Coordinates of C-alpha atoms in Angstrom, one line a residue:
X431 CA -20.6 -20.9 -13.0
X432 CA -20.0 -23.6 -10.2
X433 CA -16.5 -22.9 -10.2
X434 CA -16.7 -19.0 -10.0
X435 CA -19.1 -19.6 -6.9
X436 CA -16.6 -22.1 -6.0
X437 CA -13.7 -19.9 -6.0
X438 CA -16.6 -17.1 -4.0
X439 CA -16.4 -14.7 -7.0
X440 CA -20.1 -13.2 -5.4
X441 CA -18.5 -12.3 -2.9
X442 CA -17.0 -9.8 -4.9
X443 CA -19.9 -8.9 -6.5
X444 CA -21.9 -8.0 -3.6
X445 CA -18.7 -6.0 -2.3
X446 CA -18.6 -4.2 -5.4
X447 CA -22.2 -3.5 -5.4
X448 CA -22.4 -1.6 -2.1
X449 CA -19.0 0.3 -3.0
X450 CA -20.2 1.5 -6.4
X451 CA -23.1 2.5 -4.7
X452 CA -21.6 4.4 -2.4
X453 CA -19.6 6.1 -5.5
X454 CA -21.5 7.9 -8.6
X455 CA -25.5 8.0 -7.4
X456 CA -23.8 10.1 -4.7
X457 CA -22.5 12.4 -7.3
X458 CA -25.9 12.3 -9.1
X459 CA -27.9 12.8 -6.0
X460 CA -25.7 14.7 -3.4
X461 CA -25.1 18.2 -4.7
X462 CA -29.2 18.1 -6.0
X463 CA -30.5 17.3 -2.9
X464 CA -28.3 20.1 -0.9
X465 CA -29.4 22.3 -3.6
X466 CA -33.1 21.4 -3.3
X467 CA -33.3 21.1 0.2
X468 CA -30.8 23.7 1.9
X469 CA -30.6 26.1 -0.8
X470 CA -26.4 25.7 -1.1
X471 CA -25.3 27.4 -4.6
X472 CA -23.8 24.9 -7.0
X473 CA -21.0 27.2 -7.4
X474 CA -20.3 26.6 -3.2
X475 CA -21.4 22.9 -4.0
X476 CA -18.7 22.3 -7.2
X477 CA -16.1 24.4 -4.9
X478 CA -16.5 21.8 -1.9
X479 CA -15.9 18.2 -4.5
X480 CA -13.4 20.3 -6.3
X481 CA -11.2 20.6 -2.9
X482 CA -12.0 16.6 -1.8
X483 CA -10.7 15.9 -5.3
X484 CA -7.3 18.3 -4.3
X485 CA -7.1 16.4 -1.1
X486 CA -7.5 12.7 -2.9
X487 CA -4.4 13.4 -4.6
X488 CA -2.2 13.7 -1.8
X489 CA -5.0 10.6 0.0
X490 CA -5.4 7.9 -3.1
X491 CA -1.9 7.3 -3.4
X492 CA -1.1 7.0 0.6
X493 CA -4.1 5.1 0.9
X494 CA -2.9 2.8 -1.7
X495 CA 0.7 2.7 0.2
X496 CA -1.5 1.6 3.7
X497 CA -3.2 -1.2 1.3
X498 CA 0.2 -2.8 0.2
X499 CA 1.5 -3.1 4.1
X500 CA -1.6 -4.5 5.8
X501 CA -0.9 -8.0 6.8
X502 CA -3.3 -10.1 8.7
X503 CA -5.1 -6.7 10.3
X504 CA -6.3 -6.4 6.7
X505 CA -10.1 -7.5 7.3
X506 CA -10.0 -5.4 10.8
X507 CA -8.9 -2.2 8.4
X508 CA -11.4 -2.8 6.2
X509 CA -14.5 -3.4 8.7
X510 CA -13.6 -0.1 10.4
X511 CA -13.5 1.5 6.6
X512 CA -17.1 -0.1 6.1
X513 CA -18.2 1.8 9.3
X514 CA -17.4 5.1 8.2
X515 CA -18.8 4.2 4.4
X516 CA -21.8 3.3 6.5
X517 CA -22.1 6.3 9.3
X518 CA -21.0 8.8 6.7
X519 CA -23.9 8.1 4.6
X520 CA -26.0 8.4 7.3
X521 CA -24.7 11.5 8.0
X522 CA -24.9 13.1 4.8
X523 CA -28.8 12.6 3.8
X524 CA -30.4 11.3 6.9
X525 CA -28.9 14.3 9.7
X526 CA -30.3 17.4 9.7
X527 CA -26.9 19.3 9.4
X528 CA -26.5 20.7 12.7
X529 CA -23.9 23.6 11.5
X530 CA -23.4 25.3 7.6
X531 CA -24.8 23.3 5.1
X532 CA -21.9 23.6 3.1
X533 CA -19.5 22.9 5.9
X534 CA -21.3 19.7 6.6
X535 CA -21.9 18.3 2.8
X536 CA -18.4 19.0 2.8
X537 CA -17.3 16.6 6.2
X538 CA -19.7 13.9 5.4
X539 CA -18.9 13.5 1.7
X540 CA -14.9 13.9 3.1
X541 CA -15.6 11.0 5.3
X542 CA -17.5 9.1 2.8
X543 CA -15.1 9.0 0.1
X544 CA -12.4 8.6 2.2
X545 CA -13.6 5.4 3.4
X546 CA -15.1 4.6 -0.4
X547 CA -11.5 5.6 -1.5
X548 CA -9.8 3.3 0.8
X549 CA -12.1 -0.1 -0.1
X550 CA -12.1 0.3 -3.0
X551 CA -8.6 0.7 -3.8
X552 CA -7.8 -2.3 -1.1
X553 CA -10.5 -4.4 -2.9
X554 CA -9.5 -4.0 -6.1
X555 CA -5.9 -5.0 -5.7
X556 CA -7.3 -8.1 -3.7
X557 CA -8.8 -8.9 -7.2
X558 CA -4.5 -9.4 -8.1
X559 CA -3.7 -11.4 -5.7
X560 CA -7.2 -13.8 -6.6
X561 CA -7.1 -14.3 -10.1
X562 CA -3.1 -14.2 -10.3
X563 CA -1.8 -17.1 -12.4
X564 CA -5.1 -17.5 -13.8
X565 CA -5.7 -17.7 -18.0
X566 CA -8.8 -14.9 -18.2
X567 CA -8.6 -14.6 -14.6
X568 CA -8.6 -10.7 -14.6
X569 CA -11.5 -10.7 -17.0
X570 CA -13.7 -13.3 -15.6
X571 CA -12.9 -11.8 -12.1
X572 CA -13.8 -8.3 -14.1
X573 CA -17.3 -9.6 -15.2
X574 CA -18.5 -10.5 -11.8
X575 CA -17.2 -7.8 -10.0
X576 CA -18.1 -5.0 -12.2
X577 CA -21.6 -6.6 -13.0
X578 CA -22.2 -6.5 -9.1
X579 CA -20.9 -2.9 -9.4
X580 CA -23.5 -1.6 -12.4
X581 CA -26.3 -3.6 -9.8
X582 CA -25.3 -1.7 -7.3
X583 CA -25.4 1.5 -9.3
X584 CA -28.9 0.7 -10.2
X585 CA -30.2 0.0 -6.9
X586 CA -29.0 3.2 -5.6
X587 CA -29.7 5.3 -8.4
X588 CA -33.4 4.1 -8.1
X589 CA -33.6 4.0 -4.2
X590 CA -34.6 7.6 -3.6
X591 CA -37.4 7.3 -5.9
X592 CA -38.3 4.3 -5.1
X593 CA -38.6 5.2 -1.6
X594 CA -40.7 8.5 -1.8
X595 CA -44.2 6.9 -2.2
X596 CA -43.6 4.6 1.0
X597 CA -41.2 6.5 3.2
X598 CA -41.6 10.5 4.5
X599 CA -38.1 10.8 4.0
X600 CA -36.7 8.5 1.4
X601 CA -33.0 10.0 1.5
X602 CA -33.1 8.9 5.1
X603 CA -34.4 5.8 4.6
X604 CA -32.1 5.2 1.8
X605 CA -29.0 5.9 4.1
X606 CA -30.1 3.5 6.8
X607 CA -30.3 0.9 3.9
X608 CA -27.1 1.2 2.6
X609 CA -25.5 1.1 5.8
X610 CA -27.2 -2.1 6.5
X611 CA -26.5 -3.3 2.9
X612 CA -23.0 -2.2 3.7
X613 CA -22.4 -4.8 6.8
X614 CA -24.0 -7.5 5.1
X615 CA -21.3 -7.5 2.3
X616 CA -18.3 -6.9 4.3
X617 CA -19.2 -10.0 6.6
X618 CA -20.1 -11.5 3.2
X619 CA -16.6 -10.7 2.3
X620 CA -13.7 -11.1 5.4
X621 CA -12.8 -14.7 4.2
X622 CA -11.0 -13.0 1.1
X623 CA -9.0 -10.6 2.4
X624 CA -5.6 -12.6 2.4
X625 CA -2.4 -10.4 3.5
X626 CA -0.4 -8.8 0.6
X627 CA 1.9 -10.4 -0.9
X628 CA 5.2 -8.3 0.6
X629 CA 7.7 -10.7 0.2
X630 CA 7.0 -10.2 -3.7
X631 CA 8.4 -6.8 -3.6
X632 CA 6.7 -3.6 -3.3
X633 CA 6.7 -1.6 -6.8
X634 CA 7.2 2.0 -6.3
X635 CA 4.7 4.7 -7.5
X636 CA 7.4 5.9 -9.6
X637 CA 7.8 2.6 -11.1
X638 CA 4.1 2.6 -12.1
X639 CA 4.0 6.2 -13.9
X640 CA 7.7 5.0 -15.8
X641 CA 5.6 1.9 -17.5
X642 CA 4.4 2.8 -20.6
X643 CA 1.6 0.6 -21.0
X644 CA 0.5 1.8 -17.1
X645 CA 1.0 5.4 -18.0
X646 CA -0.9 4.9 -21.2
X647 CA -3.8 3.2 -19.6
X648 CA -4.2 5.7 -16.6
X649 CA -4.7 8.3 -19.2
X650 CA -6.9 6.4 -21.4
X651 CA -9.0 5.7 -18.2
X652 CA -9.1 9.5 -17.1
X653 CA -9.8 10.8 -20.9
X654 CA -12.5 8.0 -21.3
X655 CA -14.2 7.9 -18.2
X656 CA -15.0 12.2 -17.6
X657 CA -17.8 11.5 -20.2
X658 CA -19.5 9.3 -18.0
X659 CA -18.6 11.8 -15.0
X660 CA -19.8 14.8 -16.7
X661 CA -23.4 13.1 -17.9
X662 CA -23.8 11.7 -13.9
X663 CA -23.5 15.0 -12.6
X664 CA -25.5 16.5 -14.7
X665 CA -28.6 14.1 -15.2
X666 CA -30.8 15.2 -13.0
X667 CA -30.8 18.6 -14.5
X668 CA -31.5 17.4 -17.9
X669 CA -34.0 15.0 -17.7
X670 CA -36.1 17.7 -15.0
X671 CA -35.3 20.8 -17.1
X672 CA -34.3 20.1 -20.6
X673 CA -36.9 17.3 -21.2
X674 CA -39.2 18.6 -18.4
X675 CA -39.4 14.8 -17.6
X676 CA -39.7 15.6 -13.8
X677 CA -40.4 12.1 -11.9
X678 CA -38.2 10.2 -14.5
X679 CA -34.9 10.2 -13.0
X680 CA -34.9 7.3 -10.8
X681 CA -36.5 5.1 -14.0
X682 CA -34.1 6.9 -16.4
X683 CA -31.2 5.8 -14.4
X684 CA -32.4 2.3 -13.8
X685 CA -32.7 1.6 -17.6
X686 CA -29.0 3.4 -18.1
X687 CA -27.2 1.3 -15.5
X688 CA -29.3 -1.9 -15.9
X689 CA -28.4 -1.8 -20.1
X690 CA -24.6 -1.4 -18.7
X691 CA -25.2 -4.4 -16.1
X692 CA -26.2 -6.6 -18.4
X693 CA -23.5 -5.6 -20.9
X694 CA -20.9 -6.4 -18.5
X695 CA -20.2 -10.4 -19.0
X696 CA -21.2 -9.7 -22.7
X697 CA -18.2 -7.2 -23.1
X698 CA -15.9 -9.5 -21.2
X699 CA -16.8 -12.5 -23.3
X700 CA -16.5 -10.3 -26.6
X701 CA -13.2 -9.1 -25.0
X702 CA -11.7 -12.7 -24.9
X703 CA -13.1 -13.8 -28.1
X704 CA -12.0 -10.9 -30.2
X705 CA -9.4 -8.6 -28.2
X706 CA -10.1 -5.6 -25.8
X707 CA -8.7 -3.4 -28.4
X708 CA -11.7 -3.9 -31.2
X709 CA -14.2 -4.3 -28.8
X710 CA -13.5 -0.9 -26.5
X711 CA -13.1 1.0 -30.0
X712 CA -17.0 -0.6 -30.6
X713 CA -18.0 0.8 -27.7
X714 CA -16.5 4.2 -27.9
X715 CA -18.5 4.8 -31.4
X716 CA -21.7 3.6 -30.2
X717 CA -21.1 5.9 -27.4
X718 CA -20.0 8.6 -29.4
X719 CA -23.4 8.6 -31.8
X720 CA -25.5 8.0 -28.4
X721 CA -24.6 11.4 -27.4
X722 CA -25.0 12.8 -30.9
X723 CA -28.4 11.7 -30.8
X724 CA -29.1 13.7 -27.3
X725 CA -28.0 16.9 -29.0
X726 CA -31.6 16.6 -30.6
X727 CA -33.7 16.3 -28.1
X728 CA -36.0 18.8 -25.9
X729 CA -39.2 19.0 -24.1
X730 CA -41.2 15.8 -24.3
X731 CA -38.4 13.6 -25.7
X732 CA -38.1 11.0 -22.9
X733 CA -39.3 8.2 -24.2
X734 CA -36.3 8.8 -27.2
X735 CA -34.2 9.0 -24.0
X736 CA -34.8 6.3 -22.7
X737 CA -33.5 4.1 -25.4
X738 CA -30.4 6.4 -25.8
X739 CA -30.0 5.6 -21.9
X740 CA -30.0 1.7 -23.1
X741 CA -27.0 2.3 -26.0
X742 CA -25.3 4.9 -24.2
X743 CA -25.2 2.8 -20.5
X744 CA -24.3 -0.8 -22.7
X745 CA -21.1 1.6 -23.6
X746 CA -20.6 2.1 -20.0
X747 CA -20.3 -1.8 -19.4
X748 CA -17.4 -2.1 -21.7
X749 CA -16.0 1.1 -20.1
X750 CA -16.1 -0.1 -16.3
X751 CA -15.4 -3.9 -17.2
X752 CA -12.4 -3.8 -19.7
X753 CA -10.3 -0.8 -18.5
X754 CA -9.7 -1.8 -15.1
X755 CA -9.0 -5.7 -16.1
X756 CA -6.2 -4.5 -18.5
X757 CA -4.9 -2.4 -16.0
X758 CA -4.8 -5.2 -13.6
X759 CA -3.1 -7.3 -15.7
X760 CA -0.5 -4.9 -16.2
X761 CA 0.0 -4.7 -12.6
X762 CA 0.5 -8.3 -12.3
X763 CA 3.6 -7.5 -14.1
X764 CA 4.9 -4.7 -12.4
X765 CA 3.3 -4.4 -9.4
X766 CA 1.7 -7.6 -7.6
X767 CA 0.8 -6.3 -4.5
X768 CA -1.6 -3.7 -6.3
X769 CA -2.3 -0.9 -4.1
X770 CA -0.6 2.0 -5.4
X771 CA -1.5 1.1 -8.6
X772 CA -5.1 1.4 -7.7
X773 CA -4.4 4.2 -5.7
X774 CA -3.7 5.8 -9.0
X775 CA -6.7 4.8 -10.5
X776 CA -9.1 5.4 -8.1
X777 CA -7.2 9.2 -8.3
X778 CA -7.8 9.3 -11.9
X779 CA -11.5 8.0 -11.8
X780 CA -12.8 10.4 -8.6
X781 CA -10.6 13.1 -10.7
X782 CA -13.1 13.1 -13.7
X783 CA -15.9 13.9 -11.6
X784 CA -14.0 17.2 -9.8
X785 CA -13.5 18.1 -13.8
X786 CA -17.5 18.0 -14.0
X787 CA -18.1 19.2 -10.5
X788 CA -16.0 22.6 -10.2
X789 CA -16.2 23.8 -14.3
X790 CA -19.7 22.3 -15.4
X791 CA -21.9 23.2 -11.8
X792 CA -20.7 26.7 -11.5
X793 CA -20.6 27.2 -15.6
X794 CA -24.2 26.8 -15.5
X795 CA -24.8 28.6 -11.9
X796 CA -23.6 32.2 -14.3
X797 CA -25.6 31.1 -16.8
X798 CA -28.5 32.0 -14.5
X799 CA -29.7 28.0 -14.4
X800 CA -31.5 27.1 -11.2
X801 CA -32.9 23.7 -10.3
X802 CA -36.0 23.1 -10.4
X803 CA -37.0 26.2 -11.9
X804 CA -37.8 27.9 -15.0
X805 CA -35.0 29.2 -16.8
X806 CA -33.4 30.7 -20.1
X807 CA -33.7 29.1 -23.1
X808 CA -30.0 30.2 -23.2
X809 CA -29.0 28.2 -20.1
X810 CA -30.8 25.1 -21.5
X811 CA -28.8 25.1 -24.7
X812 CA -26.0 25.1 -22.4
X813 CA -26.9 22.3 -20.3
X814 CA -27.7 20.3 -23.5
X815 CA -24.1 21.1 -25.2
X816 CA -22.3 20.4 -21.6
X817 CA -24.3 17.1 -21.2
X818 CA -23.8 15.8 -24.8
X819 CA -21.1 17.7 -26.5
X820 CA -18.3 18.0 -24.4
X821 CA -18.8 13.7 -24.0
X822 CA -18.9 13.3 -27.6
X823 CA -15.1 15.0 -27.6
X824 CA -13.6 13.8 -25.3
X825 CA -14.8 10.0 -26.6
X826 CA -12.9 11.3 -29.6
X827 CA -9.8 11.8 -27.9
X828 CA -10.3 8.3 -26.4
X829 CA -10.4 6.8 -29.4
X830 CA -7.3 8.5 -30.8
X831 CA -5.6 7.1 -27.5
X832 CA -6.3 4.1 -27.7
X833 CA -6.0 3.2 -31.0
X834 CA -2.3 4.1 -31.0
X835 CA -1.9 2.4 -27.5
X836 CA -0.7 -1.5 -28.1
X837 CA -2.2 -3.6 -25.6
X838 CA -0.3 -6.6 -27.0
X839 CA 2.4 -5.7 -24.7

């Protein structure tokens, strides 16, 4: 412990924490609270996040090119990035949106992500350059960051609610906080950000997709990870309509991430103990029979829930702590400098949630589902088989992929 806070690994953590939650509660909350409060359709709604996710992959991968190149304006870059992270969240739940709703969700969450693309991919291949050299370094490095990341989640995912019984508008309030939350951590953080390493070589994108093991692991990631997009983005629905558990969410959510925050170091210790392999396969079967268990439920069954939030978000911590370690490793091989690497995975992550935002959102929207309204039995079957079934396949396919990927080499 003294050495980690020696070598400023909170720093990290509280970087992490304010970028992850800038990332999924926004997807949780976002296209609910435009739906709730402006009346947009969430066929207009999954249309907008389908086109940012269009326009990340021509962005993630130059962003990631930028992140390689910055020299010693890299803590400058990543202040003004902060700003617009900051402003943009401002803009998107505490501004009355002075033209179309939809035309406005659609700038602020453009400029939000943007900037969230941009750090994140910059601060995770800082994490290289930190732990390079190191024995366990990527997984130690792993259980600090992505614990501060899971915090993070928590805290926003339980803001809103949080906020409504001492604030008139909590969104607003909310917003103010993060941007405030957001400059504390980026001064927290400017001592780390060290110039790339350019004299190492720069390893092209094409480089990256021709390794195996890289290739592999970027579509392991996307395959593994839509599960978790797909139950985000559909949450709020469930919990309000299927269980008719209205006022829930925020403590729903706490419990989900919290279980996967304290899972973090847990999975990383198992990890170095017994292999990344064996433990991720563990993980991806209790995940599998979490979901299984959510195909039973209906009205009145949140307490049951609750404890499948606590097995199901534990799976998330092995998810969010072991996948990006490995792949970091593997870019210490190939690619040092980091960015485009991570400008390929942040692609791939952000991509899962399009998949959920522009099939799942607008699926339900013909099935005559409506938030926070009564609807068809029919269209609650269908949110119950979108939010469970459709994670409990694709976990399957993960499985199959990684146990016939060899993370030996």
């Amino acid at each position: 412990m003294t050495s980690a806070v020696a070598a400023r690994f909170p720093a990290y953590t509280g970087f992490a924490a304010v970028l992850s939650g800038a990332g999924l509660p926004i997807y949780i909350y976002a296209p609910k609270f435009y739906a709730d409060t402006y009346g947009v359709s969430l066929t207009a709604l999954g249309a907008v996040l389908f086109g940012l996710r269009l326009f990340d992959v021509v962005q993630d991968p130059l962003l990631g090119w930028v992140a390689e190149r910055l020299r010693d304006g890299k803590a400058l870059a990543v202040a003004v990035g902060a700003t617009v992270l900051g402003a943009a969240m401002v803009g998107l739940f505490a501004v009355a949106p002075p033209i179309d709703p939809v035309i406005w969700f659609g700038l602020t969450i453009t400029a939000l992500f943007s900037a969230f693309s941009f750090l994140t991919i910059t601060f995770y291949a800082q994490g290289i350059a930190k732990v390079a050299g190191q024995v366990d370094g990527h997984m130690t490095l792993a259980a600090w960051r992505e614990t501060g990341a899971l915090l993070g989640i928590c805290a926003a995912a339980i803001a809103p609610t949080a906020l409504m019984g001492v604030s008139a508008d909590p969104f607003a309030s909310f917003a103010w906080g993060f941007a405030t939350a957001t400059l504390v951590a980026t001064l927290f953080m400017w001592r780390e950000w060290s110039p790339a390493p350019i004299d190492q070589g720069i390893a092209p994108m094409k480089s990256i997709l021709a390794d195996p093991l890289a290739r592999r692991l970027l579509i392991l990631a996307l395959v593994n990870a839509t599960p978790l997009a797909v139950s985000s983005t559909l949450f709020l629905f469930f919990v309000e309509s299927r269980l008719y558990a209205a006022g829930w969410e925020g403590p729903l959510l706490v419990l989900f991430f919290l279980a996967a925050a304290i899972s973090s170091p847990v999975w990383s210790m198992l990890a170095r103990r017994y292999g990344a392999k064996p433990v991720l396969s563990s993980a991806m079967v209790l995940a599998i029979g979490a979901f299984g268990w959510t195909l039973t439920l209906g009205v009145g069954d949140a307490a049951a829930f609750a404890v499948i939030c606590v097995f199901s978000g534990a799976t998330i911590g092995a998810d969010l702590t072991l996948l990006p370690a490995l792949f970091a490793k593997r870019m210490t091989c190939i690619a040092p400098n980091g960015g485009q690497g991570f400008g390929l995975w942040s692609l791939v992550s952000k991509f899962t949630l399009a998949f959920a935002a522009v099939i799942l959102l607008p699926v339900l929207d013909m099935a005559g589902f409506a938030a926070g309204q009564d609807n068809p039995e029919a269209a609650l079957t269908l949110l119950t088989l979108m939010y469970a079934l459709v994670p409990i396949v694709l976990k399957f396919v993960a499985l199959g992929l990684l146990a016939t990927t060899s993370l030996e080499d």
